[in-house]
Coordinates of C-alpha atoms and ligand atoms in Angstrom, one line a residue:
M398 CA -6.3 -31.7 51.7
T399 CA -7.2 -28.5 49.9
Q400 CA -4.4 -27.2 47.7
N401 CA -3.9 -23.5 47.4
L402 CA -2.7 -21.6 44.5
A403 CA -1.4 -18.1 44.7
D404 CA -2.7 -16.5 41.6
T405 CA -1.0 -14.3 39.2
S406 CA -2.3 -12.9 36.0
R407 CA -4.0 -15.5 33.7
P408 CA -4.7 -15.5 30.0
A409 CA -8.2 -14.6 29.2
A410 CA -10.7 -17.0 27.8
P411 CA -10.8 -17.0 24.0
A412 CA -12.0 -13.7 22.7
A413 CA -15.6 -13.7 21.9
E414 CA -18.6 -11.6 22.0
S415 CA -18.8 -8.9 24.7
D416 CA -19.5 -10.0 28.2
A417 CA -22.8 -8.3 28.1
D418 CA -23.8 -10.9 25.6
S419 CA -23.9 -13.5 28.3
S420 CA -27.1 -12.1 29.7
A421 CA -30.4 -13.8 29.1
A422 CA -31.5 -11.0 26.9
N423 CA -29.3 -12.1 24.0
G424 CA -30.7 -12.5 20.6
A425 CA -29.9 -14.8 17.7
A426 CA -27.0 -16.9 16.5
G427 CA -23.6 -15.7 17.6
R428 CA -25.0 -14.2 20.8
G429 CA -23.0 -16.4 23.1
W430 CA -20.1 -18.8 22.3
W431 CA -22.0 -21.8 23.8
R432 CA -24.9 -21.5 21.3
D433 CA -23.0 -23.3 18.6
A434 CA -20.0 -24.7 20.4
V435 CA -18.6 -28.1 19.7
I436 CA -17.6 -29.3 23.1
Y437 CA -15.2 -32.2 23.4
Q438 CA -15.5 -34.5 26.4
V439 CA -12.2 -35.6 27.9
Y440 CA -12.4 -38.5 30.3
P441 CA -9.1 -37.8 32.1
R442 CA -8.4 -41.4 33.2
S443 CA -8.4 -42.5 29.6
F444 CA -7.1 -39.6 27.5
A445 CA -3.3 -39.3 27.9
D446 CA -1.0 -40.7 30.6
S447 CA 2.1 -38.5 31.0
N448 CA 3.9 -40.5 33.8
G449 CA 3.4 -44.0 32.6
D450 CA 1.3 -45.3 35.6
G451 CA -1.4 -46.5 33.3
M452 CA -3.8 -43.7 34.3
G453 CA -4.4 -40.6 32.3
D454 CA -3.7 -37.3 34.0
L455 CA -3.8 -33.5 33.6
P456 CA -0.3 -33.1 32.2
G457 CA -1.3 -35.7 29.6
V458 CA -4.4 -33.7 28.7
R459 CA -2.3 -30.5 28.6
S460 CA 0.2 -32.1 26.2
R461 CA -2.6 -33.0 23.8
L462 CA -4.4 -29.7 23.7
P463 CA -2.9 -28.8 20.3
Y464 CA -4.6 -31.9 18.9
L465 CA -7.9 -30.7 20.1
R466 CA -7.3 -27.2 18.7
D467 CA -6.4 -28.7 15.3
L468 CA -9.5 -31.0 15.5
G469 CA -11.5 -27.8 15.5
V470 CA -13.5 -28.0 18.7
D471 CA -14.4 -24.9 20.7
A472 CA -14.3 -26.2 24.3
V473 CA -13.2 -29.1 26.4
W474 CA -15.3 -30.6 29.1
L475 CA -13.2 -32.6 31.6
S476 CA -14.8 -35.3 33.7
P477 CA -13.8 -35.1 37.4
F478 CA -10.2 -34.9 38.3
Y479 CA -10.7 -33.9 42.0
A480 CA -9.4 -35.6 45.1
S481 CA -11.4 -38.9 45.2
P482 CA -11.1 -42.5 46.3
Q483 CA -12.4 -43.3 42.8
A484 CA -15.3 -45.5 44.0
D485 CA -17.2 -44.1 40.9
A486 CA -14.2 -43.1 38.8
G487 CA -14.0 -39.6 40.4
Y488 CA -17.8 -38.9 40.6
D489 CA -17.2 -39.5 44.3
V490 CA -15.4 -36.3 45.4
A491 CA -13.6 -36.0 48.7
D492 CA -12.3 -32.5 48.2
Y493 CA -13.8 -30.2 45.6
R494 CA -10.9 -27.8 45.6
A495 CA -8.1 -30.3 45.2
V496 CA -6.8 -32.3 42.3
D497 CA -6.3 -36.0 43.0
P498 CA -2.6 -36.9 43.0
M499 CA -3.3 -39.5 40.4
F500 CA -4.3 -36.7 38.0
G501 CA -1.7 -34.2 39.1
T502 CA -1.9 -31.0 41.1
L503 CA -3.8 -27.7 41.1
L504 CA -0.8 -26.2 39.3
D505 CA -1.3 -28.7 36.5
A506 CA -5.0 -27.6 36.3
D507 CA -3.9 -24.0 36.2
G508 CA -1.4 -24.7 33.5
L509 CA -4.0 -26.6 31.5
I510 CA -6.6 -23.8 31.7
R511 CA -3.9 -21.2 30.7
D512 CA -2.7 -23.3 27.8
A513 CA -6.2 -24.0 26.6
H514 CA -7.0 -20.3 26.6
E515 CA -3.9 -19.5 24.7
L516 CA -4.9 -22.0 22.1
G517 CA -8.4 -20.6 21.8
L518 CA -10.1 -23.4 23.7
R519 CA -12.5 -23.0 26.6
I520 CA -12.5 -25.3 29.6
I521 CA -15.6 -26.7 31.3
V522 CA -15.1 -28.7 34.5
D523 CA -17.4 -31.2 36.1
L524 CA -19.2 -30.3 39.3
V525 CA -20.7 -33.1 41.4
P526 CA -23.2 -31.4 43.8
N527 CA -25.7 -34.2 44.4
H528 CA -23.4 -36.3 46.5
S529 CA -19.9 -36.3 47.8
S530 CA -17.5 -39.2 48.5
D531 CA -18.0 -41.0 51.8
Q532 CA -14.5 -39.9 52.5
H533 CA -15.4 -36.2 52.4
E534 CA -14.5 -34.5 55.6
W535 CA -18.2 -33.6 56.4
F536 CA -19.4 -37.1 56.0
Q537 CA -16.5 -38.6 58.0
R538 CA -17.1 -36.1 60.8
A539 CA -20.9 -36.8 60.7
L540 CA -20.1 -40.5 61.2
R541 CA -17.5 -39.9 63.9
E542 CA -19.6 -37.5 65.9
G543 CA -22.6 -39.7 65.8
P544 CA -26.4 -38.9 66.1
G545 CA -26.9 -35.3 67.0
S546 CA -23.9 -34.0 65.0
P547 CA -24.9 -31.0 63.0
L548 CA -22.9 -32.4 60.2
R549 CA -25.5 -35.1 59.8
D550 CA -28.0 -32.7 58.6
R551 CA -25.8 -31.9 55.5
Y552 CA -26.6 -35.4 54.3
H553 CA -29.8 -37.5 54.6
F554 CA -29.3 -39.5 57.8
K555 CA -32.6 -41.1 58.9
P556 CA -33.7 -43.7 61.4
G557 CA -34.7 -47.0 59.9
K558 CA -38.1 -48.6 59.9
G559 CA -39.0 -51.8 61.8
A560 CA -38.8 -52.6 65.5
D561 CA -35.1 -52.0 65.7
G562 CA -34.7 -49.7 62.7
E563 CA -33.5 -52.6 60.7
L564 CA -35.3 -51.6 57.5
P565 CA -34.4 -48.7 55.3
P566 CA -36.3 -45.4 55.8
N567 CA -38.0 -45.7 52.4
D568 CA -38.2 -48.0 49.3
W569 CA -35.9 -46.0 47.1
E570 CA -33.4 -48.0 45.0
S571 CA -29.9 -47.0 44.0
I572 CA -29.3 -46.2 40.3
F573 CA -26.4 -48.7 40.6
G574 CA -28.7 -51.4 42.0
G575 CA -29.7 -52.4 45.5
P576 CA -31.3 -50.1 48.1
A577 CA -30.5 -46.4 48.1
W578 CA -29.8 -46.6 51.9
T579 CA -26.9 -47.9 53.9
R580 CA -27.1 -48.4 57.7
T581 CA -24.4 -46.8 59.8
V582 CA -22.7 -48.0 62.9
D583 CA -22.8 -45.5 65.8
P584 CA -19.5 -44.5 67.6
D585 CA -20.4 -47.0 70.4
G586 CA -20.5 -49.9 67.9
T587 CA -24.3 -50.3 67.8
P588 CA -26.3 -50.2 64.6
G589 CA -27.4 -46.6 63.9
D590 CA -29.2 -44.4 61.4
W591 CA -29.3 -45.0 57.6
Y592 CA -28.0 -42.6 55.0
L593 CA -29.2 -42.0 51.5
H594 CA -27.1 -42.6 48.4
L595 CA -28.8 -42.6 45.0
F596 CA -25.7 -44.0 43.6
A597 CA -23.0 -46.2 45.3
P598 CA -22.8 -46.4 49.1
E599 CA -19.6 -44.4 48.8
Q600 CA -21.6 -41.5 47.4
P601 CA -23.8 -40.1 50.1
D602 CA -26.4 -37.6 48.9
F603 CA -26.2 -34.0 50.2
N604 CA -29.2 -32.5 51.9
W605 CA -29.7 -29.4 49.9
E606 CA -32.3 -28.1 52.4
N607 CA -29.3 -27.3 54.7
P608 CA -28.0 -23.8 53.9
A609 CA -24.4 -24.9 54.5
V610 CA -24.5 -27.1 51.5
A611 CA -25.7 -24.3 49.2
D612 CA -23.1 -22.0 50.7
E613 CA -20.3 -24.5 50.1
F614 CA -21.2 -25.0 46.5
R615 CA -21.4 -21.3 45.7
S616 CA -17.9 -21.1 47.2
I617 CA -16.7 -24.0 45.1
L618 CA -18.1 -22.4 41.9
R619 CA -16.2 -19.2 42.7
F620 CA -13.0 -21.2 43.4
W621 CA -13.0 -22.7 39.9
L622 CA -14.3 -19.5 38.2
D623 CA -11.4 -17.7 39.9
M624 CA -9.1 -20.4 38.4
G625 CA -10.4 -19.3 35.0
V626 CA -12.7 -22.1 34.0
D627 CA -15.4 -21.2 31.4
G628 CA -18.1 -23.3 32.8
F629 CA -19.4 -26.3 34.6
R630 CA -21.1 -29.6 33.6
I631 CA -23.4 -30.3 36.5
D632 CA -23.6 -33.9 37.4
V633 CA -27.0 -35.3 38.3
A634 CA -28.4 -31.8 37.9
H635 CA -31.9 -33.1 38.4
G636 CA -31.2 -34.8 41.7
M637 CA -30.3 -32.4 44.4
V638 CA -33.8 -31.7 45.7
K639 CA -35.9 -34.6 47.0
A640 CA -39.7 -34.6 47.5
P641 CA -40.6 -33.4 51.1
G642 CA -40.7 -36.3 53.6
L643 CA -38.8 -38.6 51.2
P644 CA -42.0 -40.6 50.3
D645 CA -42.0 -44.2 49.2
L646 CA -42.1 -44.7 45.5
G647 CA -44.2 -47.9 45.8
A648 CA -42.5 -49.7 42.9
H649 CA -39.6 -52.0 42.3
D650 CA -37.1 -51.9 39.4
Q651 CA -37.2 -48.2 39.8
L652 CA -34.3 -47.8 37.2
K653 CA -36.8 -48.8 34.5
L654 CA -39.1 -46.0 35.5
L655 CA -36.4 -43.3 35.1
G656 CA -37.1 -41.2 32.1
N657 CA -40.8 -41.9 32.1
D658 CA -42.1 -40.6 35.5
V659 CA -41.2 -37.7 37.8
M660 CA -39.6 -39.5 40.7
P661 CA -39.5 -38.3 44.3
F662 CA -35.8 -38.0 44.0
F663 CA -35.4 -36.6 40.5
D664 CA -36.5 -33.6 38.6
Q665 CA -38.2 -31.9 41.5
D666 CA -39.2 -28.4 40.8
G667 CA -37.3 -27.1 43.8
V668 CA -34.0 -27.7 42.0
H669 CA -34.5 -24.7 39.8
A670 CA -33.9 -22.2 42.6
I671 CA -30.3 -23.5 42.9
Y672 CA -29.7 -22.8 39.2
R673 CA -31.1 -19.3 39.4
A674 CA -28.6 -18.6 42.2
W675 CA -25.8 -20.1 40.2
R676 CA -26.6 -18.1 37.1
R677 CA -26.2 -14.9 39.1
I678 CA -22.7 -16.1 40.1
L679 CA -21.8 -17.1 36.6
E680 CA -22.8 -13.6 35.4
E681 CA -20.6 -11.9 37.9
Y682 CA -17.6 -13.2 36.0
P683 CA -16.4 -11.8 32.7
G684 CA -16.1 -14.0 29.6
Q685 CA -19.5 -15.8 29.3
R686 CA -19.1 -18.6 31.8
I687 CA -21.7 -21.3 31.4
G688 CA -23.6 -24.1 33.2
V689 CA -24.6 -27.3 31.5
A690 CA -27.2 -29.6 33.1
E691 CA -26.8 -33.4 33.1
A692 CA -30.5 -33.8 33.7
W693 CA -32.3 -37.0 32.9
T694 CA -35.9 -35.9 32.7
P695 CA -39.0 -37.7 31.4
T696 CA -39.5 -35.2 28.5
V697 CA -37.5 -32.7 26.5
Q698 CA -39.9 -30.1 27.7
R699 CA -38.9 -30.8 31.3
T700 CA -35.3 -30.6 30.2
A701 CA -36.0 -27.1 28.9
N702 CA -36.8 -26.0 32.4
Y703 CA -33.2 -26.2 33.3
V704 CA -32.2 -23.7 30.6
R705 CA -34.8 -21.0 31.1
P706 CA -33.2 -17.6 30.7
D707 CA -32.3 -17.2 34.3
E708 CA -31.0 -20.7 34.9
L709 CA -28.3 -22.8 33.1
H710 CA -27.1 -22.3 29.5
Q711 CA -27.3 -25.8 28.1
A712 CA -28.7 -29.2 29.0
F713 CA -27.7 -32.5 27.4
N714 CA -30.2 -33.9 25.0
F715 CA -30.4 -37.5 26.2
Q716 CA -33.6 -38.1 24.2
Y717 CA -31.5 -37.6 21.1
L718 CA -28.7 -39.9 22.4
G719 CA -31.3 -42.6 22.9
T720 CA -32.8 -42.4 19.4
S721 CA -32.3 -45.3 17.0
W722 CA -30.7 -45.0 13.6
D723 CA -34.1 -44.4 12.0
A724 CA -35.1 -41.5 9.8
A725 CA -38.6 -41.1 11.1
E726 CA -37.5 -41.3 14.8
L727 CA -34.7 -39.0 14.3
R728 CA -36.9 -36.4 12.6
E729 CA -39.4 -36.6 15.4
V730 CA -36.8 -36.1 18.1
I731 CA -35.0 -33.3 16.2
D732 CA -38.3 -31.4 15.8
L733 CA -39.2 -32.0 19.4
S734 CA -35.8 -30.8 20.7
L735 CA -35.9 -27.6 18.6
D736 CA -39.5 -26.9 19.5
S737 CA -38.8 -27.4 23.2
M738 CA -35.8 -25.1 23.4
R739 CA -37.2 -22.3 21.3
P740 CA -39.6 -21.0 24.0
V741 CA -36.8 -20.7 26.5
D742 CA -34.3 -19.2 24.0
A743 CA -31.7 -21.8 24.7
P744 CA -29.6 -23.6 22.2
T745 CA -30.5 -27.3 21.5
T746 CA -27.6 -29.6 22.2
W747 CA -26.8 -32.9 20.4
V748 CA -24.9 -35.8 21.8
L749 CA -24.3 -39.4 20.6
S750 CA -21.8 -40.8 23.1
N751 CA -20.3 -40.2 26.6
H752 CA -18.6 -42.0 29.4
D753 CA -21.8 -43.6 30.7
V754 CA -23.2 -45.2 27.5
T755 CA -22.2 -47.6 24.8
R756 CA -20.3 -45.7 22.1
H757 CA -22.6 -45.0 19.1
A758 CA -20.4 -47.0 16.7
T759 CA -21.4 -50.1 18.8
R760 CA -24.9 -48.9 19.6
F761 CA -25.7 -48.6 15.9
A762 CA -23.9 -52.0 15.2
N763 CA -26.6 -53.8 17.2
E764 CA -30.3 -54.1 16.7
P765 CA -32.3 -51.1 18.0
G766 CA -33.9 -51.1 21.4
L767 CA -31.1 -52.6 23.4
G768 CA -30.6 -49.5 25.4
T769 CA -27.3 -47.8 26.2
Q770 CA -25.5 -50.6 28.1
I771 CA -24.7 -53.1 25.3
R772 CA -22.3 -56.0 25.7
T773 CA -22.3 -57.4 22.2
P774 CA -20.1 -56.0 19.4
G775 CA -22.7 -56.4 16.7
D776 CA -21.8 -55.7 13.1
R777 CA -18.7 -53.5 13.5
E778 CA -18.5 -52.4 9.9
L779 CA -22.2 -51.4 9.8
G780 CA -21.9 -49.7 13.2
L781 CA -19.0 -47.5 12.0
R782 CA -20.7 -46.6 8.7
R783 CA -23.8 -45.5 10.7
A784 CA -21.7 -43.7 13.3
R785 CA -20.0 -41.7 10.7
A786 CA -23.3 -40.8 9.1
A787 CA -24.8 -40.0 12.5
S788 CA -21.9 -37.7 13.4
L789 CA -22.3 -35.7 10.2
L790 CA -26.1 -35.4 10.9
M791 CA -25.4 -34.2 14.4
L792 CA -22.8 -31.6 13.4
A793 CA -25.2 -30.2 10.8
L794 CA -28.0 -29.5 13.3
P795 CA -28.6 -26.1 14.8
G796 CA -27.1 -25.6 18.2
S797 CA -24.2 -27.1 20.2
A798 CA -22.7 -30.6 19.8
Y799 CA -20.8 -32.8 22.2
V800 CA -18.1 -35.1 21.0
Y801 CA -16.9 -37.8 23.4
Q802 CA -13.1 -38.6 23.2
G803 CA -12.4 -41.3 20.6
E804 CA -15.6 -41.0 18.7
E805 CA -13.6 -39.0 16.2
L806 CA -11.5 -42.1 15.7
G807 CA -14.6 -44.2 15.2
L808 CA -13.8 -46.3 18.3
P809 CA -16.2 -49.1 19.2
D810 CA -17.0 -50.1 22.8
V811 CA -14.8 -52.8 24.1
T812 CA -17.5 -55.4 24.8
D813 CA -15.3 -58.3 25.9
L814 CA -13.4 -56.8 28.9
P815 CA -12.9 -59.6 31.4
D816 CA -14.8 -59.2 34.6
E817 CA -11.6 -59.0 36.6
V818 CA -10.5 -55.7 35.0
R819 CA -13.8 -54.0 35.3
Q820 CA -14.2 -51.0 37.7
D821 CA -17.7 -49.7 37.1
P822 CA -19.4 -49.8 40.5
S823 CA -22.8 -50.5 38.8
F824 CA -21.4 -53.7 37.3
F825 CA -20.7 -55.0 40.7
R826 CA -23.9 -53.7 42.4
A827 CA -26.0 -55.4 39.6
E828 CA -24.0 -58.6 39.8
G829 CA -22.6 -58.2 36.3
Q830 CA -26.1 -57.9 34.8
D831 CA -25.7 -54.2 34.0
G832 CA -23.2 -51.4 34.1
F833 CA -20.9 -52.0 31.2
R834 CA -19.6 -48.4 31.2
D835 CA -16.0 -49.6 31.3
G836 CA -16.4 -50.5 27.6
C837 CA -16.5 -46.9 26.5
R838 CA -13.8 -45.8 28.9
V839 CA -10.9 -47.8 27.5
P840 CA -7.8 -45.5 27.0
I841 CA -7.7 -44.1 23.5
P842 CA -5.0 -45.0 20.9
W843 CA -2.7 -42.2 19.7
S844 CA 0.2 -43.9 17.9
G845 CA 2.5 -46.9 17.5
T846 CA 1.9 -50.6 17.0
E847 CA 2.0 -51.8 20.6
A848 CA -0.4 -51.1 23.5
P849 CA -0.9 -48.6 25.1
Y850 CA -0.6 -47.0 21.6
G851 CA 0.8 -43.7 22.8
F852 CA -1.7 -43.3 25.6
G853 CA 1.3 -43.7 28.0
P854 CA 4.9 -42.8 27.3
T855 CA 6.3 -46.3 26.9
A856 CA 5.5 -49.0 24.4
G857 CA 4.4 -52.1 26.4
G858 CA 3.5 -49.9 29.4
P859 CA 0.3 -50.2 31.3
S860 CA -3.2 -48.8 30.8
W861 CA -5.9 -49.1 33.5
L862 CA -8.2 -50.9 31.1
P863 CA -6.7 -53.1 28.4
Q864 CA -6.9 -51.9 24.8
P865 CA -7.8 -54.4 22.0
D866 CA -5.1 -55.3 19.5
S867 CA -7.2 -53.9 16.7
W868 CA -6.8 -50.4 18.0
A869 CA -3.3 -50.1 16.5
G870 CA -5.2 -49.5 13.3
L871 CA -7.4 -46.8 14.8
S872 CA -4.8 -44.5 16.3
V873 CA -4.6 -40.8 15.6
E874 CA -1.3 -41.4 13.9
V875 CA -2.7 -44.0 11.5
Q876 CA -5.8 -42.0 10.7
T877 CA -4.1 -38.6 10.2
G878 CA -3.7 -37.8 6.5
D879 CA -5.9 -40.7 5.4
P880 CA -8.9 -39.0 3.6
T881 CA -11.1 -42.0 4.2
S882 CA -10.5 -42.1 8.0
T883 CA -13.1 -41.1 10.6
L884 CA -10.6 -38.6 12.1
E885 CA -10.2 -36.8 8.8
L886 CA -14.0 -36.8 8.4
Y887 CA -14.4 -35.1 11.7
R888 CA -11.7 -32.6 10.9
S889 CA -13.3 -31.7 7.6
A890 CA -16.7 -31.5 9.2
L891 CA -15.6 -29.2 11.9
T892 CA -13.7 -27.0 9.5
I893 CA -16.7 -26.6 7.3
R894 CA -19.0 -26.1 10.3
R895 CA -16.7 -23.2 11.5
S896 CA -16.6 -21.4 8.2
H897 CA -20.1 -22.0 6.9
P898 CA -22.3 -19.1 7.6
D899 CA -25.4 -21.3 7.9
L900 CA -24.1 -24.0 10.2
G901 CA -23.8 -23.8 14.0
A902 CA -26.3 -21.8 16.0
G903 CA -30.0 -21.7 14.9
E904 CA -33.4 -22.6 16.0
S905 CA -34.9 -24.6 13.2
V906 CA -34.3 -26.6 10.0
E907 CA -36.4 -26.5 6.9
W908 CA -37.3 -30.1 6.1
L909 CA -37.2 -31.2 2.4
E910 CA -39.6 -33.9 1.3
T911 CA -37.9 -37.2 0.6
G912 CA -38.7 -40.9 0.7
E913 CA -38.8 -43.5 3.4
H914 CA -35.5 -43.9 5.4
L915 CA -34.4 -40.5 4.2
L916 CA -33.9 -37.2 6.0
S917 CA -33.2 -34.0 4.2
F918 CA -33.1 -30.5 5.5
R919 CA -32.0 -27.1 4.5
R920 CA -30.3 -24.4 6.4
G921 CA -29.8 -21.4 4.1
S922 CA -27.3 -22.4 1.5
F923 CA -26.6 -25.7 3.2
V924 CA -28.4 -29.0 2.8
C925 CA -27.9 -32.2 4.7
T926 CA -29.3 -35.5 3.3
V927 CA -29.3 -38.7 5.3
N928 CA -30.1 -42.3 4.3
T929 CA -30.7 -44.5 7.4
G930 CA -31.9 -47.4 5.2
S931 CA -29.9 -50.4 4.1
E932 CA -30.3 -49.8 0.4
P933 CA -28.7 -47.0 -1.7
V934 CA -31.2 -44.4 -3.0
R935 CA -30.9 -42.3 -6.1
I936 CA -31.8 -38.6 -5.4
A937 CA -31.8 -35.4 -7.3
A938 CA -28.6 -33.7 -6.2
P939 CA -29.5 -30.5 -4.5
G940 CA -26.2 -28.9 -5.1
R941 CA -22.4 -29.5 -4.8
I942 CA -21.2 -32.1 -2.4
L943 CA -19.2 -30.6 0.5
L944 CA -18.6 -33.7 2.5
S945 CA -19.9 -37.3 2.6
S946 CA -19.7 -40.0 5.2
T947 CA -19.2 -42.6 2.5
E948 CA -18.1 -42.4 -1.1
A949 CA -20.7 -40.5 -3.1
V950 CA -20.5 -38.9 -6.5
A951 CA -23.0 -36.4 -7.9
V952 CA -23.3 -36.8 -11.7
E953 CA -25.5 -34.9 -14.0
G954 CA -27.8 -33.6 -11.3
E955 CA -28.3 -37.0 -9.7
T956 CA -26.5 -38.8 -7.0
V957 CA -26.7 -42.2 -5.3
L958 CA -27.0 -41.8 -1.5
P959 CA -25.4 -44.9 -0.2
A960 CA -27.0 -47.0 2.5
D961 CA -26.4 -45.5 6.0
S962 CA -24.8 -42.4 4.9
T963 CA -25.0 -38.6 5.2
I964 CA -24.0 -36.0 2.6
W965 CA -23.5 -32.3 3.2
W966 CA -24.3 -30.0 0.2
A967 CA -23.6 -26.4 -0.8
V968 CA -26.7 -25.2 -2.6
Ligands
NOJ2158 C1 -23.5 -39.1 36.1 C2 -22.1 -39.4 35.7 O1 -21.9 -39.1 34.3 C3 -21.8 -40.8 36.0 O2 -20.6 -41.3 35.5 C4 -21.8 -41.0 37.5 O3 -21.7 -42.4 37.8 C5 -23.2 -40.5 38.1 N1 -23.6 -39.3 37.5 C6 -23.1 -40.4 39.6 O4 -22.2 -39.2 39.8

């Protein structure tokens, strides 16, 4: 299944600092492109469909790269496009060195990387090392060869408990609901051992104690680095090492404990040795290649462990993503994030949306505290106003920011998808009580008045999830040139962020004293003021308005900061 590509010369990654700068010894802002990069997440299924089959693909992404360059982002992170049966939308990889035919070919990936580099964009690919697909050759052979097969030790195959092994080996629960173990059938047809899957049964967990697993992933890293990618977003980066002996957790509803406790299957200290080995590989390559941890940990301090100087370069800041639209809470998490990353000399990252959570325009449209799987649209107008303000706040903070495709259009989640079109495995494992990730994965609108709104080549053509009629008014085409649109707000913000000497990388902000519901901070000659309250507030204008998330005018030294708004100032 592995596709091969005879290489030739390839365009270098965008020119940046010297390669020596990628080492851990680097100093302040500007010492590595990732320290202030705006990284745009492309979810390939839903970005652009070149062949009209209703599913986005790599040629589609490639054709839209100029849009991303013009938007003003620095890098593109692509969710998985590898050979996969798509039990979890590509996070179940059957062949780590092949492109799934539904997304294209390795040649398409090569062309995409080359084009991106020519446009000055870097490419980060997703790496899924915690588990493979159950269709991966190793797992299939392990099943076929039965007990005693050396391939079984590359996964967690264990005998069950109970008189006949009829009970799972321990009490761990799958993140997608139900037990984290599935029983196998031996080649002779009798019930056999169980295997561990922290996610869907189609996603067996690798056993990282087996050296063949570590060898294979080092080789996969090199394969994609040789293809020219600029980095990896590491899926479930906190999951690969399990507590010795796979002890019981002794609790039910384990999903609710995530984020509060260190679990025997997450955030084990042993995982860091893997990243130290990977860092050495990344540094063998020219051009500052990076690793980004998707690590859900109980505290920001524990997240910082993943970005110690000899480990990965960035980690997602999920504590920030989970924060309500509330000035006091935001200030606390901003301080905590900056304070936690400073000792390890890693940039703080900021993120509001991704393919696993309700889009922030919908999150902020609902009452706080509902979590990140919301199925009610809430007050759309309010949600969009807050989303625009939140985006300006995020882009003003020191460090690197992640933008999820479509947030620059102000897209809401699609909360009313009928059950029959849903594909998220966690929706089915939780019997429809949870797992509404399809709502943020609906293909994005580019142009035209009829679905799929330029996502595919033909008006009236298919899209793998249906788009709402209202999205005709949210397309890139409609928003381009409209100074009040969210797209133009992002374009302006990213232009200012690139050119302003005090924006981007940094380690701290200087808080300015303000009132309740207000946030105000200074970074050199730049000030950001935010009103998270529902009433307008009159403030002394700190300078000249650079950009505002809603209409705001500074007159005679004073300005009204509208409800749910952010203003950028030159001071
Ligand atoms: C995190 C990914 O972002 C998510 O989409 C996936 O379902 C799980 N990891 C399992 O790979």
